[in-house]
Structures are given as C-alpha cells and as structure tokens.
Coordinates of C-alpha atoms and ligand atoms in Angstrom, one line a residue:
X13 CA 0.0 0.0 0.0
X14 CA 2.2 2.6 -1.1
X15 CA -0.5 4.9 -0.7
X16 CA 0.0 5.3 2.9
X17 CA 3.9 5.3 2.9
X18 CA 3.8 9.3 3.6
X19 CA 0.9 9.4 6.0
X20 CA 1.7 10.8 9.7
X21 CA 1.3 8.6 12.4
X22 CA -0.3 10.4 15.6
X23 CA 2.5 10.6 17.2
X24 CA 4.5 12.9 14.4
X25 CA 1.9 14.8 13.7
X26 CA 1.3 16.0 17.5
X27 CA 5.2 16.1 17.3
X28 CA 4.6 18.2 13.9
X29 CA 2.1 20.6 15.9
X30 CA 4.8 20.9 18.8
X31 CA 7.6 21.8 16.7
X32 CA 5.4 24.8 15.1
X33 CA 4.2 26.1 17.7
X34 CA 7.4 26.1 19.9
X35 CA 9.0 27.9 16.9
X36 CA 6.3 30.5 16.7
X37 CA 6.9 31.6 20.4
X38 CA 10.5 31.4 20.6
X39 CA 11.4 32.8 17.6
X40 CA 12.0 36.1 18.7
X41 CA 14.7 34.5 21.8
X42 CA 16.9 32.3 18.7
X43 CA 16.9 35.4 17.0
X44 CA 17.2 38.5 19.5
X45 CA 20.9 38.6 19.0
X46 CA 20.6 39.5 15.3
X47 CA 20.6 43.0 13.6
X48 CA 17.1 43.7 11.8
X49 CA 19.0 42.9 8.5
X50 CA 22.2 40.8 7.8
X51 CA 25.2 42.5 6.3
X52 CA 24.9 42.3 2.7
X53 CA 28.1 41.9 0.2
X54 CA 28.3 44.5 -2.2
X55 CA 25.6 43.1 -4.8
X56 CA 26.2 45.3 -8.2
X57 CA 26.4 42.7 -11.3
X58 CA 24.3 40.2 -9.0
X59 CA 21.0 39.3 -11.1
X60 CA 18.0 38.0 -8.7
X61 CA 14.7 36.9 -9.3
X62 CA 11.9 37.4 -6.6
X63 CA 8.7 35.5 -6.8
X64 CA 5.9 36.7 -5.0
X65 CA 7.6 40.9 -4.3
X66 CA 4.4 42.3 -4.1
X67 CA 3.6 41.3 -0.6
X68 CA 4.9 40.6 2.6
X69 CA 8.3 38.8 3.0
X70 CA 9.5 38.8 -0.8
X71 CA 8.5 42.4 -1.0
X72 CA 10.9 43.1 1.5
X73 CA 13.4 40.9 0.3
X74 CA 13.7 42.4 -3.2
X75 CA 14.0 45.9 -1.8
X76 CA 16.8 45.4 0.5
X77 CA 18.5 43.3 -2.4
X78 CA 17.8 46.0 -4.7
X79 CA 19.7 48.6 -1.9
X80 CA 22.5 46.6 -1.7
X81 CA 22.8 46.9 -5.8
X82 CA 21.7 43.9 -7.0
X83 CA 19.9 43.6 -10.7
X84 CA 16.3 42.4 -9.1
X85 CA 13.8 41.3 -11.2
X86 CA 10.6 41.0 -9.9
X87 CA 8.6 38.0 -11.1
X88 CA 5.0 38.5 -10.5
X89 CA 1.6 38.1 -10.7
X90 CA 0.3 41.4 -11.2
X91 CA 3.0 43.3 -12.7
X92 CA 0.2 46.6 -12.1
X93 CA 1.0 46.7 -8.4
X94 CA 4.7 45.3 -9.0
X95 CA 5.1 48.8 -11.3
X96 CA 3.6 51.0 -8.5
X97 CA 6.2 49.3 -5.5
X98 CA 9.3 50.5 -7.9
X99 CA 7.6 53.9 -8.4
X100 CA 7.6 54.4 -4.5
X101 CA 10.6 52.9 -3.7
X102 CA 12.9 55.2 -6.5
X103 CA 10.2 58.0 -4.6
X104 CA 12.2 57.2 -1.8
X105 CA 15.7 56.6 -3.1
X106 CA 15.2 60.3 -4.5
X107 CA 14.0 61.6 -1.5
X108 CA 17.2 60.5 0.2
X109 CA 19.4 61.8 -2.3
X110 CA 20.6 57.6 -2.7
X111 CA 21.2 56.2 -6.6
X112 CA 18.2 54.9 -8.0
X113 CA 17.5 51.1 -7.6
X114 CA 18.3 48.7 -10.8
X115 CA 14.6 46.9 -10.6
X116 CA 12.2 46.0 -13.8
X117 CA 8.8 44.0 -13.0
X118 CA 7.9 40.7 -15.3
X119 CA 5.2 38.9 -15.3
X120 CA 4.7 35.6 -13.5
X121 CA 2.0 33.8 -12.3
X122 CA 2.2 30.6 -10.9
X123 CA -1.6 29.2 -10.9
X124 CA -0.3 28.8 -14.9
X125 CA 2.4 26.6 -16.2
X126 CA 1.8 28.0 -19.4
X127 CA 2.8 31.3 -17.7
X128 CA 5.7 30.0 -15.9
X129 CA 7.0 28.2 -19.4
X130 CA 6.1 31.7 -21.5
X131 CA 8.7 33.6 -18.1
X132 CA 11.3 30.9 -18.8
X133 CA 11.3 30.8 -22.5
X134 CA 11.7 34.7 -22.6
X135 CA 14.2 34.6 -19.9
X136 CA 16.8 32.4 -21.9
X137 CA 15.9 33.6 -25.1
X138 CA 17.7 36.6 -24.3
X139 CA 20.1 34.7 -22.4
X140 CA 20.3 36.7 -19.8
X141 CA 22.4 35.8 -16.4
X142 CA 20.7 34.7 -13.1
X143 CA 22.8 34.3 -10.0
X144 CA 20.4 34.2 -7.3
X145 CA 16.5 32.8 -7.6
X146 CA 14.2 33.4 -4.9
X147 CA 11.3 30.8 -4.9
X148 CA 9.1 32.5 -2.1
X149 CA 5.8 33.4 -3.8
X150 CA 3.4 31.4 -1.6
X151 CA -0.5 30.6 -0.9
X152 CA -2.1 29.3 2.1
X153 CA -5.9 29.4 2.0
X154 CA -6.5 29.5 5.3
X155 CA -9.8 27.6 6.4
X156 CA -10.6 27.8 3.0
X157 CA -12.5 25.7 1.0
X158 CA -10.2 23.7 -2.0
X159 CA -9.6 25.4 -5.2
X160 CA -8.1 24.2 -8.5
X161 CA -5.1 25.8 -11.0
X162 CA -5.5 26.4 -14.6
X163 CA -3.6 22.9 -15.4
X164 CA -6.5 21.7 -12.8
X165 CA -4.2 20.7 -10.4
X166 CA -4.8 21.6 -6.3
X167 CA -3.8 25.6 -5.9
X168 CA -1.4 24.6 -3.3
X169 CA 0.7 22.1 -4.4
X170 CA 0.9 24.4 -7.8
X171 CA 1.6 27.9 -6.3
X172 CA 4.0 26.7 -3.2
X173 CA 5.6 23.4 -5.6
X174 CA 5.1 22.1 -8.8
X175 CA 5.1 25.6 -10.9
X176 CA 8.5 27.0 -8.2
X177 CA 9.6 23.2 -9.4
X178 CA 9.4 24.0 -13.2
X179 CA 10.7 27.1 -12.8
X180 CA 13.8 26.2 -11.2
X181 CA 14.3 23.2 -13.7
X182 CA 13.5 26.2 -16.8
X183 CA 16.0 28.4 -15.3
X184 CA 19.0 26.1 -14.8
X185 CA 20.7 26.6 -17.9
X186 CA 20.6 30.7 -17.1
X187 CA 21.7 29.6 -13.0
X188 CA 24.3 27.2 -14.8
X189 CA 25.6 29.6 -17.2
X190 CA 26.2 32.1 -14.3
X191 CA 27.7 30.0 -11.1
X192 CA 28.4 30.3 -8.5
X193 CA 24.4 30.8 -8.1
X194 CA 21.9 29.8 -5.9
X195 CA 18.0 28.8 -5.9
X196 CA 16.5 30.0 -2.8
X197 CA 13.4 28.4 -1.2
X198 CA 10.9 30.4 1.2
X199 CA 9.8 27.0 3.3
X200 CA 8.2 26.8 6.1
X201 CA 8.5 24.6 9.6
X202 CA 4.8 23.7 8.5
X203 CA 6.7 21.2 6.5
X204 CA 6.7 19.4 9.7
X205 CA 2.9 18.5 9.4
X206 CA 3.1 17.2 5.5
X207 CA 2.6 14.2 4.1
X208 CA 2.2 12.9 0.7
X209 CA 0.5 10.5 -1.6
X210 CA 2.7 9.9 -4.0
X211 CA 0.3 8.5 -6.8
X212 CA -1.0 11.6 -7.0
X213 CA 1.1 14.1 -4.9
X214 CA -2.1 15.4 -3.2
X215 CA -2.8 17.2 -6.0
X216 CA -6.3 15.6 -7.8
X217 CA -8.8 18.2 -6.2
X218 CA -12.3 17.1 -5.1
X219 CA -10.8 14.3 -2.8
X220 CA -12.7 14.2 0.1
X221 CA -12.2 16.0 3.7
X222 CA -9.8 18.8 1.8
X223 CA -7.9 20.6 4.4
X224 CA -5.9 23.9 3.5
X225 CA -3.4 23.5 6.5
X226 CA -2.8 19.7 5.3
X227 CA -2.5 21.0 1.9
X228 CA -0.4 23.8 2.7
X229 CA 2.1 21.7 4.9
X230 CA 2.1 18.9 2.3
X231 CA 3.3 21.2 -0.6
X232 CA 6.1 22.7 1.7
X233 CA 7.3 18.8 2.3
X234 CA 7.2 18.1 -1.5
X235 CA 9.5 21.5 -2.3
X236 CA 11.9 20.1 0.5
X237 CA 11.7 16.3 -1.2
X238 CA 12.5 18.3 -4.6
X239 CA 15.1 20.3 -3.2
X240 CA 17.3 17.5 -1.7
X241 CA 17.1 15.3 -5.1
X242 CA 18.0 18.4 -7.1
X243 CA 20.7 19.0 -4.5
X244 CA 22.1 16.1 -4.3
X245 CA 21.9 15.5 -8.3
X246 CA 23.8 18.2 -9.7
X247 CA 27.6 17.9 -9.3
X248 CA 29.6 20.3 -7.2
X249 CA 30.9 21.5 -10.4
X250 CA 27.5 22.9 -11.4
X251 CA 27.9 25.7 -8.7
X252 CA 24.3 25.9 -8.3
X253 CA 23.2 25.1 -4.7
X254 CA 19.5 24.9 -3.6
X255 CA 19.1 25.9 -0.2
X256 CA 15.7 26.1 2.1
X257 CA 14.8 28.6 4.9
X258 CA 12.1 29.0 7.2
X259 CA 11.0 33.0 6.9
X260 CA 9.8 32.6 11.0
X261 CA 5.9 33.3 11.6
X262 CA 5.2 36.6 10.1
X263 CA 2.6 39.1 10.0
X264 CA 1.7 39.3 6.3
X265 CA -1.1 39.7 3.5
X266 CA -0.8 35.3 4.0
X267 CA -4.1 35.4 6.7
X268 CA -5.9 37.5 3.7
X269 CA -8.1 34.5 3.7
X270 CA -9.3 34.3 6.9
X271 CA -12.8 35.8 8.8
X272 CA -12.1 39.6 9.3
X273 CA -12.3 39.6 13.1
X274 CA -9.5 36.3 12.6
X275 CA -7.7 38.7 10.8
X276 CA -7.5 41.6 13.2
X277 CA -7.1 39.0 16.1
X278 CA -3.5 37.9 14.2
X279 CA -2.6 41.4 14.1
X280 CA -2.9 41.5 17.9
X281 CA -0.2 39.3 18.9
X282 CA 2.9 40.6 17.0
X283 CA 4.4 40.0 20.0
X284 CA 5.6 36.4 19.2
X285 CA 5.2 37.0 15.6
X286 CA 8.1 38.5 12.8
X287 CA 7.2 42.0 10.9
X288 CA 7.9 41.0 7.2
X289 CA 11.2 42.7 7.1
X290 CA 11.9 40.4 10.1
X291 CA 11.0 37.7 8.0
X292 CA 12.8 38.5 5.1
X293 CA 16.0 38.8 7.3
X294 CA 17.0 34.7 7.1
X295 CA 16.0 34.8 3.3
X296 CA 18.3 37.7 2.6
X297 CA 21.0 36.1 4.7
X298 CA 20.5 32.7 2.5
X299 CA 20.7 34.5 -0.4
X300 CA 23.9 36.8 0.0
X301 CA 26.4 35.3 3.0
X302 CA 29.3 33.1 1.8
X303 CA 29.4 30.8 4.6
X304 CA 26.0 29.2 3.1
X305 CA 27.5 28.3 -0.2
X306 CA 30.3 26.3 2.7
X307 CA 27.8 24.6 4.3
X308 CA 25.4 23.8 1.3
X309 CA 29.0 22.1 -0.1
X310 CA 29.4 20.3 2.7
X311 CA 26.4 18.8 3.4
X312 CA 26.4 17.4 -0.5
X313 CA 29.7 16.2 0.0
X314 CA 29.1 14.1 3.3
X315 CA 26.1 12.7 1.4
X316 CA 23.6 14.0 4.5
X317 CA 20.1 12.8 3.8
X318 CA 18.7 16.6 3.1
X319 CA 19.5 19.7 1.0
X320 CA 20.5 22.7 3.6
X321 CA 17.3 24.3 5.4
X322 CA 17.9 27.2 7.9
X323 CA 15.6 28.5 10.3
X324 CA 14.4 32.2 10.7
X325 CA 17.5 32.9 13.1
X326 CA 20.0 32.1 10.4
X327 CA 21.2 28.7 11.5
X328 CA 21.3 25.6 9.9
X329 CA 18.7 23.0 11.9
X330 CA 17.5 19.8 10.7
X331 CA 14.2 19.1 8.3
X332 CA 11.5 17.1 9.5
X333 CA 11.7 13.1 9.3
X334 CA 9.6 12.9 6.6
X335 CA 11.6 15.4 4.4
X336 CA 14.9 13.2 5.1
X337 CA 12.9 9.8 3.9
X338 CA 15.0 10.2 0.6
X339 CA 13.3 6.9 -0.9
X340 CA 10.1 9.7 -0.9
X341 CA 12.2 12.3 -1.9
X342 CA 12.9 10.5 -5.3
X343 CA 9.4 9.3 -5.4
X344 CA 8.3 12.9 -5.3
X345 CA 10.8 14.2 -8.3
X346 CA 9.7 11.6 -10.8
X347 CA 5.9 12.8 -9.5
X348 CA 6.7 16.7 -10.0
X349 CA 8.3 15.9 -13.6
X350 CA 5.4 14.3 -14.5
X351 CA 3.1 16.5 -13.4
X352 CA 4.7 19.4 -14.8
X353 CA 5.2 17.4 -17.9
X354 CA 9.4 17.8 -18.2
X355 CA 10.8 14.6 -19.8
X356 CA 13.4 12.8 -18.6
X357 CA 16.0 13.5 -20.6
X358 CA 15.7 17.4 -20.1
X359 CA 18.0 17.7 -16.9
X360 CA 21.0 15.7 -17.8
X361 CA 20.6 17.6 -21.5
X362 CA 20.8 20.8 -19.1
X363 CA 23.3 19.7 -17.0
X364 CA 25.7 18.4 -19.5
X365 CA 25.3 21.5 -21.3
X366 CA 23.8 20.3 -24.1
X367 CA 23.1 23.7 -25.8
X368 CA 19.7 24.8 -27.5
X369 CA 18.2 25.1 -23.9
X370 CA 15.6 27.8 -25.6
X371 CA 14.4 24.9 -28.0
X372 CA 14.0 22.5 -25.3
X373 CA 11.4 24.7 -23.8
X374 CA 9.9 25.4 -27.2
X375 CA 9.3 22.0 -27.9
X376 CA 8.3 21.0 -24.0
X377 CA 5.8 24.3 -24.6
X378 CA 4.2 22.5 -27.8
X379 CA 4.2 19.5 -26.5
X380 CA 1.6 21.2 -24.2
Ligands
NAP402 N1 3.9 34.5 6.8 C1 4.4 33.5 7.4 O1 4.2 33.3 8.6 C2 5.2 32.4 6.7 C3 5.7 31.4 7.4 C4 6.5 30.4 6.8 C5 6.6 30.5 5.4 N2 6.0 31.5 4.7 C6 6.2 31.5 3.3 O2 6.7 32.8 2.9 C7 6.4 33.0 1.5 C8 5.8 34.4 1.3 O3 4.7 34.5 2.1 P1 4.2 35.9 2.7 O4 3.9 35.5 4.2 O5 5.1 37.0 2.4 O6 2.7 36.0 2.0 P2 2.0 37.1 1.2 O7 2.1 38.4 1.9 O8 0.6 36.6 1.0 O9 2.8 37.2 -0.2 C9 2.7 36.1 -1.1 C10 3.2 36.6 -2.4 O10 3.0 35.5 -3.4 C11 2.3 36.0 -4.5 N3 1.5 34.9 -5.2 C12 0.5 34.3 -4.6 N4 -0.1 33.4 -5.6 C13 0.6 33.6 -6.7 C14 0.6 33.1 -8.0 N5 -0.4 32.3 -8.4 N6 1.5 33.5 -8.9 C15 2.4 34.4 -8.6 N7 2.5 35.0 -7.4 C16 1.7 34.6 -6.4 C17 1.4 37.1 -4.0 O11 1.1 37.9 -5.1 P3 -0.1 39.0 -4.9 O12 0.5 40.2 -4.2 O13 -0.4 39.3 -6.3 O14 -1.2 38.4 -4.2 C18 2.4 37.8 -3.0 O15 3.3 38.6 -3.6 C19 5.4 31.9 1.1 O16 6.0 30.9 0.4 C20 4.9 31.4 2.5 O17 4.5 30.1 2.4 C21 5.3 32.5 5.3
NAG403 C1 -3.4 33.8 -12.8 O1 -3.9 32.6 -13.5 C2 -5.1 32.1 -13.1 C3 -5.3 30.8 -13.8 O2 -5.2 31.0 -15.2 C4 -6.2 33.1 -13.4 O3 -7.4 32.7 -12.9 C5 -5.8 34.4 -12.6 O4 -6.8 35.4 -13.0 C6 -4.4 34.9 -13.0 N1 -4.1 36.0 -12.1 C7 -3.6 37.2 -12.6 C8 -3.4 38.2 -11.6 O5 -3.4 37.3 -13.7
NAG404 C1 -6.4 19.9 9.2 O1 -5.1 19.4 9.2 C2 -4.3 20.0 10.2 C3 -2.8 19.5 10.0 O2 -2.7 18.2 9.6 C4 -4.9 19.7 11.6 O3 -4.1 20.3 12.6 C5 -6.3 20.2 11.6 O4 -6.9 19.8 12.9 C6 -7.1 19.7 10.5 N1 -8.4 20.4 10.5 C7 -9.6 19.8 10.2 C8 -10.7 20.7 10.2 O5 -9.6 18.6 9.9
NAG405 C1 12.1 7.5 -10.8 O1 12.2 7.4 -12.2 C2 13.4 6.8 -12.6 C3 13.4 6.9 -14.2 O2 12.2 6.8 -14.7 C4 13.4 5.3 -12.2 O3 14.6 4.7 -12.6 C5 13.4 5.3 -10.6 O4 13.3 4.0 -10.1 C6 12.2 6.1 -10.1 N1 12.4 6.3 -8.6 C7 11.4 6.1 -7.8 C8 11.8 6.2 -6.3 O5 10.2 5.9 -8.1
NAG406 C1 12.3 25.1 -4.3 O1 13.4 24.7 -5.1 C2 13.2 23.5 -5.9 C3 14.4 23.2 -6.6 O2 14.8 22.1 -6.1 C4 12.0 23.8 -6.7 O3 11.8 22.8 -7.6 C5 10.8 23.9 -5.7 O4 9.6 23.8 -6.2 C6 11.0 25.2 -5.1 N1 9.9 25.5 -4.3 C7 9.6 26.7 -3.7 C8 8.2 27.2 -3.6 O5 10.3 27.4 -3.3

C-alpha cells in the first residue's frame, strides 16, 4: 500500500504541531541577537529573481537586495501593483538623495504553467544571467475551501511546488551559465505536518475531507523532497546550490483568507510574531552570505540525507523526518516531472550542457 507510505502517524503529527508552535513563540529568543538585516556583500552585477515581491516577506526581500545593488527582477503576478512598488521605492531613493534602484517588474503567475514556461522561454531567449532565484511566492488558504489551478491541479501544491519546481528546472541553464548561483526556497516549519500520496502528490482536487493546513504543509514537504534530489543531483561542479529557509511566523497579507475579526485577532499578537522585514532577514541572509554556499558544499559532500534548510534565526537546523525519507524524496521528483510534464531527458541535456536550452522549452511548450 504505497498509498500510505507518507501518511503521519499520531505521534508525528502532535510532534509536527509541537515543533510549530514552539518555533512560533521562541522565535524572537533564537533570533534576539541578530541585527534587523544581515550584512549584505556589495551586490552590483548580482541578477536575482523574486517571486511573489508584491507582498509581505519577498516584497521586502527584493527591496533590501535591490539597496544593496543587486539587478532584481521581480517576477509577479500582477506586474500593475509590482510597477507601482518600484515607483515608490525610486520616490524614496530620490527623497534620500541615494542612486536609483536597478529593478524592472515581469510577469509571472504561478496558478499557470503555461505562464511560468512563457517567463522561462523569454528569460533564456535573451540569455540573460541569473545568480540568485528566490522561490518564495506562496499561498495558504486558510480555512478555506479547495480550489483548483489552470492545469487543474490543487492551488497549493501548484503555487508553493510544482510551478516554483518547473521554474527552477526552466532556469538552470541561465543559473548554470552564471555560477556560482543559488535557488532560494521560502519553506516553512509547516513542513513538519506534510505528508504525501505519492500516486497523485495530493494534487487531484475534489478528494474528500480537503484541508488547506494539510495542503499547505504537504506542498512545503514536496518543495523540501524536490530540493534535496536536485541537490544532491547536480555535481559540485555545477555551482548551483538549492538551499531552504524557514521566513519565522510573520505578520503578512498570508491570513488574507481568513474571517475579518480572525484577521485583526492575528494582528494583535505581534508579540511572538516577525514584521515582514523580520521575516525577510533569514531569506536575505540565505541568499547573499558566503558561509552558506560552505555549508550547502558540505552537506552534499558528506552525502547527509537533506538539501541545507535554515531557520528564521539564520542557523542551519535539521528538516523534519519525513523530508529526510529520501526513498520519498525520489518518489516525489519523478511525480513533479510528470506533473509538470518535463521529460526525462531534459536535466541531464541541461546539466551536461547540451546547448539549445531555448528549443528545449519550445518543444516542452508545444508538446503542451
Ligand atoms: N507569513 C508566514 O508566517 C510564513 C511562514 C512560513 C513560510 N512563509 C512563506 O513565505 C512566502 C511568502 O509569504 P508571505 O507571508 O510574504 O505571504 P503574502 O504576503 O501573502 O505574499 C505572497 C506573495 O505570493 C504571490 N503569489 C500568490 N499566488 C501567486 C501566483 N499564483 N502567482 C504568482 N505569485 C503569487 C502574492 O502575489 P499578490 O501580491 O499578487 O497576491 C504575494 O506577492 C510563502 O512561500 C509562504 O509560504 C510564510
Ligand atoms: C493567474 O492565472 C489564473 C489561472 O489561469 C487566473 O485565474 C488568474 O486570474 C491569473 N491571475 C492574474 C493576476 O493574472
Ligand atoms: C487539518 O489538518 C491539520 C494538520 O494536519 C490539523 O491540525 C487540523 O486539525 C485539520 N483540520 C480539520 C478541520 O480537519
Ligand atoms: C524515478 O524514475 C526513474 C526513471 O524513470 C526510475 O529509474 C526510478 O526508479 C524512479 N524512482 C522512484 C523512487 O520511483
Ligand atoms: C524550491 O526549489 C526547488 C528546486 O529544487 C523547486 O523545484 C521547488 O519547487 C522550489 N519551491 C519553492 C516554492 O520554493
């Protein structure tokens, strides 16, 4: 009954709901000896992509890259209020007599694989360089109901996995051609209370008893089981490393979903909980400090059963049980492949440097 091999028994899950909560009210102790932001290397020539900047944690994130003069691209959904952000930002950069910020808005939305194949194909058709991609765009319905993606597939697993996942996989030759580079992934300790049915990857909507915080934890499990394969699968020599980090609980647009009085309630204890710049601190630090690309090495070369994951107070701390199960881990890449319909062949062509990258996606996109 493989059906059941990524079920949680009782015991992890109350385990799973320990380990969340615990992090949500110590956060601020781990983390109390940090500076709002870490030190940032000088970042000109540095080309980033942010998923998700119009909101909350990536928002922030792409700003403070942007200051420290990185390139940042923002990749998102509605490239309307993406346009208005860089208008108020250079606002600002004028208004304190600073340089203006190197920032250009492009569309992305990940509820489409058509749209995330169309960002791709246009990316490496003008073969541009990408040194640091930020997967954080993220949805969590919140006691809502279940909804369903374009390519009819379960909005979670799409938004928080499988369209991130064939993004990353499009944009390897540009993260290849530019090394030393690095994919960034926004996780979350919710990870903790995934699992995953691996004939289907919890993604056929209309199952019954559909619940968004199952849903939401499962699809941060699958981008960790995703992560460690790709990881662990391209060699050192690649100088692409994939490395996960846990933003902290933070006070975002994410409870948009929720009753209005729920809503207001979550603003009330900020106490425990991160401001989004807070949040976008261990993301920035994942992004730009040397000594991750030394530990992300490391952990590939001692062959350690999980891609690097950091917590919202910069450290390095182990993944949940079920995201080190690498026998799932592979069970979940041949899943994501499939369901975001990449042959086989198309990462060791990449890898290998096979070159007419941009054909490959045309004829993956026909294929469509
Ligand atoms: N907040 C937390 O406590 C927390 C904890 C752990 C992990 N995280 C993770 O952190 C990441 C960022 O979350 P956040 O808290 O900053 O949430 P947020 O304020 O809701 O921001 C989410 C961003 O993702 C974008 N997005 C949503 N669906 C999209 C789609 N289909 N295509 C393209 N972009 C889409 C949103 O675009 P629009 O502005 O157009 O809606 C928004 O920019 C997520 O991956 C989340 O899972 C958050
Ligand atoms: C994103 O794509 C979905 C699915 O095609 C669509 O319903 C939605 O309107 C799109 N969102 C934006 C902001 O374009
Ligand atoms: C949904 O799943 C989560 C996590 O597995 C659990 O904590 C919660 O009680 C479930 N809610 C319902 C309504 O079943
Ligand atoms: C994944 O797919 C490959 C190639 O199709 C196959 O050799 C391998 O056994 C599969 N792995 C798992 C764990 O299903
Ligand atoms: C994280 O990175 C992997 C690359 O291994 C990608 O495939 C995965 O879907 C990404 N997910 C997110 C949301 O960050």
């Amino acid at each position: 009954m493989e059906k059941n091999i990524g079920r949680l028994s009782w015991g992890d899950w109350i385990w799973g709901l320990i380990h969340v909560f615990l992090d949500t009210i110590t956060q601020r102790v781990w983390s109390c000896h940090l500076q709002p932001l870490p030190e940032m290397p000088a970042m000109a020539g540095v080309t980033c992509i942010v998923t998700g900047a119009t909101s909350g944690i990536g928002l922030n994130t792409a700003r403070e890259l942007a200051k420290a003069g990185a390139h940042v691209v923002l990749a998102v959904r509605n490239t309307k209020a993406a346009n208005e952000l860089i208008k108020l930002w250079q606002k600002d950069q004028c208004a304190n007599g600073v340089p203006l910020l190197d920032v250009e808005a492009l569309e992305l939305n990940l509820s489409s694989l058509k749209s995330v194949r169309q960002f791709a194909k246009d990316w490496e058709l003008q073969n541009r360089p990408l040194h640091i991609l930020i997967n954080n765009a993220g949805i969590f319905h919140m006691a809502g109901s279940e909804r369903v993606s374009e390519d009819r597939l379960e909005e979670h697993m799409q938004v928080n996995h499988l369209a991130p996942s064939l993004l990353t996989m499009l944009l390897l030759p540009s993260l290849l051609r530019s090394g030393p580079s690095r994919v960034i992934n926004v996780s979350s300790a919710m990870h903790h209370l995934g699992s995953l049915d691996f004939e289907d990857l919890n993604t056929t909507p209309g199952k019954k008893g559909f619940n968004s915080t199952a849903a939401y934890s499962s699809s941060k499990l699958a981008q960790l089981h995703f992560s460690n394969v790709l990881q662990r699968t391209l060699p050192e020599e690649a100088n692409v490393d994939i490395i996960s980090v846990h933003p902290g609980e933070v006070i975002t647009n994410v409870v948009r979903t929720l009753p209005k009085w729920l809503q207001v309630a979550y603003k009330f204890i900020p106490f425990f909980l991160f401001t989004p710049l807070e949040g976008a601190r261990s993301v920035l630090f994942c992004a730009t400090d040397p000594h991750v690309l030394e530990y992300a090495r490391a952990i590939r070369a001692s062959n350690y059963p999980s891609a690097p994951y950091f917590s919202s107070a910069c450290t390095p701390v182990s993944v949940a049980k079920q995201a080190m199960d690498l026998d799932a881990a592979f069970k979940t890449w041949n899943k994501t492949l499939e369901l975001v319909g990449l042959p086989d062949y198309y990462f060791q062509r990449v890898v290998s440097g096979v070159p007419g990258q941009a054909e490959t996606i045309e004829t993956i996109d026909e294929e469509d």
